[in-house]
mmCIF file of C-alpha atoms in Angstrom:
data_model
loop_
_atom_site.group_PDB
_atom_site.id
_atom_site.type_symbol
_atom_site.label_atom_id
_atom_site.label_comp_id
_atom_site.label_asym_id
_atom_site.label_seq_id
_atom_site.Cartn_x
_atom_site.Cartn_y
_atom_site.Cartn_z
ATOM 1 C CA MET X 1 -27.946 -13.479 1.601
ATOM 2 C CA LYS X 2 -27.739 -11.851 -1.634
ATOM 3 C CA ASN X 3 -25.414 -14.465 -4.185
ATOM 4 C CA TYR X 4 -22.129 -12.450 -3.581
ATOM 5 C CA LYS X 5 -18.801 -13.943 -5.183
ATOM 6 C CA VAL X 6 -15.535 -13.772 -4.197
ATOM 7 C CA GLY X 7 -13.931 -11.388 -6.082
ATOM 8 C CA ASP X 8 -16.908 -9.179 -5.878
ATOM 9 C CA VAL X 9 -16.246 -5.589 -5.427
ATOM 10 C CA VAL X 10 -19.388 -4.243 -3.619
ATOM 11 C CA THR X 11 -20.502 -1.019 -1.792
ATOM 12 C CA GLY X 12 -21.467 -0.696 1.660
ATOM 13 C CA ILE X 13 -22.237 1.268 4.871
ATOM 14 C CA VAL X 14 -19.701 0.866 7.987
ATOM 15 C CA THR X 15 -22.261 -0.244 10.917
ATOM 16 C CA GLY X 16 -20.109 -1.041 13.759
ATOM 17 C CA ILE X 17 -16.297 -0.867 14.654
ATOM 18 C CA GLN X 18 -14.330 -3.141 17.156
ATOM 19 C CA PRO X 19 -10.904 -2.972 18.182
ATOM 20 C CA TYR X 20 -10.744 -6.465 15.558
ATOM 21 C CA GLY X 21 -12.629 -4.875 12.370
ATOM 22 C CA ALA X 22 -15.629 -3.113 10.834
ATOM 23 C CA PHE X 23 -18.860 -4.492 10.354
ATOM 24 C CA VAL X 24 -20.383 -3.363 6.841
ATOM 25 C CA SER X 25 -23.662 -3.626 5.620
ATOM 26 C CA LEU X 26 -24.084 -4.771 1.893
ATOM 27 C CA SER X 27 -27.731 -4.881 2.114
ATOM 28 C CA ASP X 28 -30.944 -5.365 4.252
ATOM 29 C CA ASP X 29 -30.102 -8.846 5.328
ATOM 30 C CA THR X 30 -26.170 -9.390 4.413
ATOM 31 C CA GLN X 31 -23.279 -7.870 6.788
ATOM 32 C CA GLY X 32 -19.646 -8.472 6.082
ATOM 33 C CA LEU X 33 -16.580 -7.768 7.992
ATOM 34 C CA ILE X 34 -13.452 -6.165 7.252
ATOM 35 C CA HIS X 35 -10.779 -7.533 10.128
ATOM 36 C CA ILE X 36 -8.306 -5.054 10.981
ATOM 37 C CA SER X 37 -5.407 -6.165 8.884
ATOM 38 C CA GLU X 38 -8.027 -5.637 5.685
ATOM 39 C CA ILE X 39 -7.794 -1.987 6.388
ATOM 40 C CA THR X 40 -4.931 -1.026 4.588
ATOM 41 C CA TYR X 41 -1.093 -1.878 4.106
ATOM 42 C CA GLY X 42 0.883 -1.726 7.496
ATOM 43 C CA TYR X 43 0.208 -1.352 11.471
ATOM 44 C CA VAL X 44 -3.484 -0.387 12.171
ATOM 45 C CA ARG X 45 -3.656 0.783 15.850
ATOM 46 C CA ASP X 46 -7.183 2.246 15.542
ATOM 47 C CA ILE X 47 -9.891 1.498 12.991
ATOM 48 C CA ASN X 48 -11.587 5.054 13.896
ATOM 49 C CA ASP X 49 -8.667 6.422 12.156
ATOM 50 C CA PHE X 50 -9.693 5.080 8.724
ATOM 51 C CA LEU X 51 -13.277 4.318 9.273
ATOM 52 C CA GLN X 52 -16.305 6.195 10.609
ATOM 53 C CA VAL X 53 -20.029 4.368 11.547
ATOM 54 C CA GLY X 54 -22.103 5.385 8.469
ATOM 55 C CA GLN X 55 -19.193 5.766 5.873
ATOM 56 C CA ALA X 56 -19.904 4.157 2.317
ATOM 57 C CA VAL X 57 -17.128 2.107 1.481
ATOM 58 C CA LYS X 58 -15.964 0.353 -1.904
ATOM 59 C CA VAL X 59 -14.762 -3.532 -0.348
ATOM 60 C CA LYS X 60 -13.778 -6.321 -2.053
ATOM 61 C CA VAL X 61 -15.472 -9.994 -1.436
ATOM 62 C CA LEU X 62 -12.177 -12.226 0.147
ATOM 63 C CA GLU X 63 -14.032 -15.141 1.326
ATOM 64 C CA ILE X 64 -17.639 -16.684 2.018
ATOM 65 C CA ASP X 65 -19.077 -18.724 4.600
ATOM 66 C CA LYS X 66 -22.684 -19.635 3.733
ATOM 67 C CA LYS X 67 -22.758 -22.044 6.501
ATOM 68 C CA GLU X 68 -22.272 -19.665 9.009
ATOM 69 C CA SER X 69 -23.300 -16.620 6.890
ATOM 70 C CA LYS X 70 -20.023 -14.724 7.119
ATOM 71 C CA ILE X 71 -18.778 -12.533 4.534
ATOM 72 C CA SER X 72 -14.703 -11.674 4.967
ATOM 73 C CA LEU X 73 -13.854 -8.115 3.161
ATOM 74 C CA SER X 74 -10.884 -6.011 2.131
ATOM 75 C CA LEU X 75 -9.938 -2.512 1.489
ATOM 76 C CA ARG X 76 -6.441 -3.360 1.623
ATOM 77 C CA ALA X 77 -7.089 -5.478 -1.930
ATOM 78 C CA LEU X 78 -8.097 -2.174 -3.678
ATOM 79 C CA GLN X 79 -5.387 -0.297 -2.184
ATOM 80 C CA ASP X 80 -1.935 -0.102 -4.959
ATOM 81 C CA LEU X 81 0.626 -2.115 -3.164
ATOM 82 C CA PRO X 82 3.191 0.524 -1.328
ATOM 83 C CA PHE X 83 6.831 0.135 -2.906
ATOM 84 C CA TYR X 84 8.251 -2.165 -0.249
ATOM 85 C CA HIS X 85 5.712 -4.710 -1.383
ATOM 86 C CA LYS X 86 6.904 -4.404 -5.024
ATOM 87 C CA ARG X 87 9.262 -6.858 -6.290
ATOM 88 C CA ASP X 88 11.001 -7.241 -9.557
ATOM 89 C CA GLU X 89 11.677 -10.978 -10.748
ATOM 90 C CA LYS X 90 14.550 -11.778 -8.723
ATOM 91 C CA GLY X 91 12.515 -10.640 -5.681
ATOM 92 C CA ARG X 92 14.558 -7.398 -5.505
ATOM 93 C CA ILE X 93 12.577 -3.743 -4.737
ATOM 94 C CA PRO X 94 13.032 -2.007 -8.205
ATOM 95 C CA LEU X 95 15.431 1.003 -7.768
ATOM 96 C CA GLN X 96 12.969 3.901 -8.995
ATOM 97 C CA GLU X 97 10.767 2.610 -6.506
ATOM 98 C CA ARG X 98 13.272 3.088 -3.289
ATOM 99 C CA ILE X 99 15.004 6.708 -5.109
ATOM 100 C CA ASP X 100 11.412 8.298 -5.274
ATOM 101 C CA GLU X 101 10.736 7.234 -1.556
ATOM 102 C CA GLN X 102 13.583 8.867 -0.501
ATOM 103 C CA ASP X 103 13.669 11.773 -2.551
ATOM 104 C CA ALA X 104 10.392 12.711 -0.691
ATOM 105 C CA GLY X 105 11.777 14.034 2.140
ATOM 106 C CA GLY X 106 15.400 12.811 3.011
ATOM 107 C CA PHE X 107 18.537 14.581 1.785
ATOM 108 C CA ASP X 108 16.761 17.618 0.646
ATOM 109 C CA THR X 109 15.535 18.075 4.382
ATOM 110 C CA LEU X 110 19.418 17.924 5.799
ATOM 111 C CA LYS X 111 20.490 20.236 2.499
ATOM 112 C CA SER X 112 17.893 22.860 3.559
ATOM 113 C CA LYS X 113 19.112 23.083 7.568
ATOM 114 C CA LEU X 114 22.877 22.609 6.598
ATOM 115 C CA ASP X 115 23.354 26.666 6.003
ATOM 116 C CA GLY X 116 21.767 26.842 9.903
ATOM 117 C CA TRP X 117 23.848 24.380 11.369
ATOM 118 C CA ILE X 118 26.901 25.788 10.136
ATOM 119 C CA ARG X 119 26.305 29.364 11.154
ATOM 120 C CA LYS X 120 24.963 27.979 14.583
ATOM 121 C CA SER X 121 28.404 26.490 14.803
ATOM 122 C CA LEU X 122 30.559 29.090 13.775
ATOM 123 C CA LYS X 123 29.071 31.285 16.704
#
């Protein structure tokens, strides 16, 4: 087992996928596991929607158990926090983050449908 350290960012190849996580080969003699909870933020129903066997992935080393020769890896740790995880010093979601997320498809969609709804109601 190579001398990996917690916090290292390394590249490996996905060698297998199970319902609970994906196995990643880091070298000829070292393999780690990305637990399903470390794939991405949010709910992951099927790991195959995110990873495929043979895919190269950049991962962060979360934990090393030398006694059991196990390495815990994370894709999520290398991703930006989604807006709903960002908080200001008082624990609130910053207003600009909420506005940007809502503008993505919120009121604009209603506005674009309003004329059609009015014409339909007048028939």
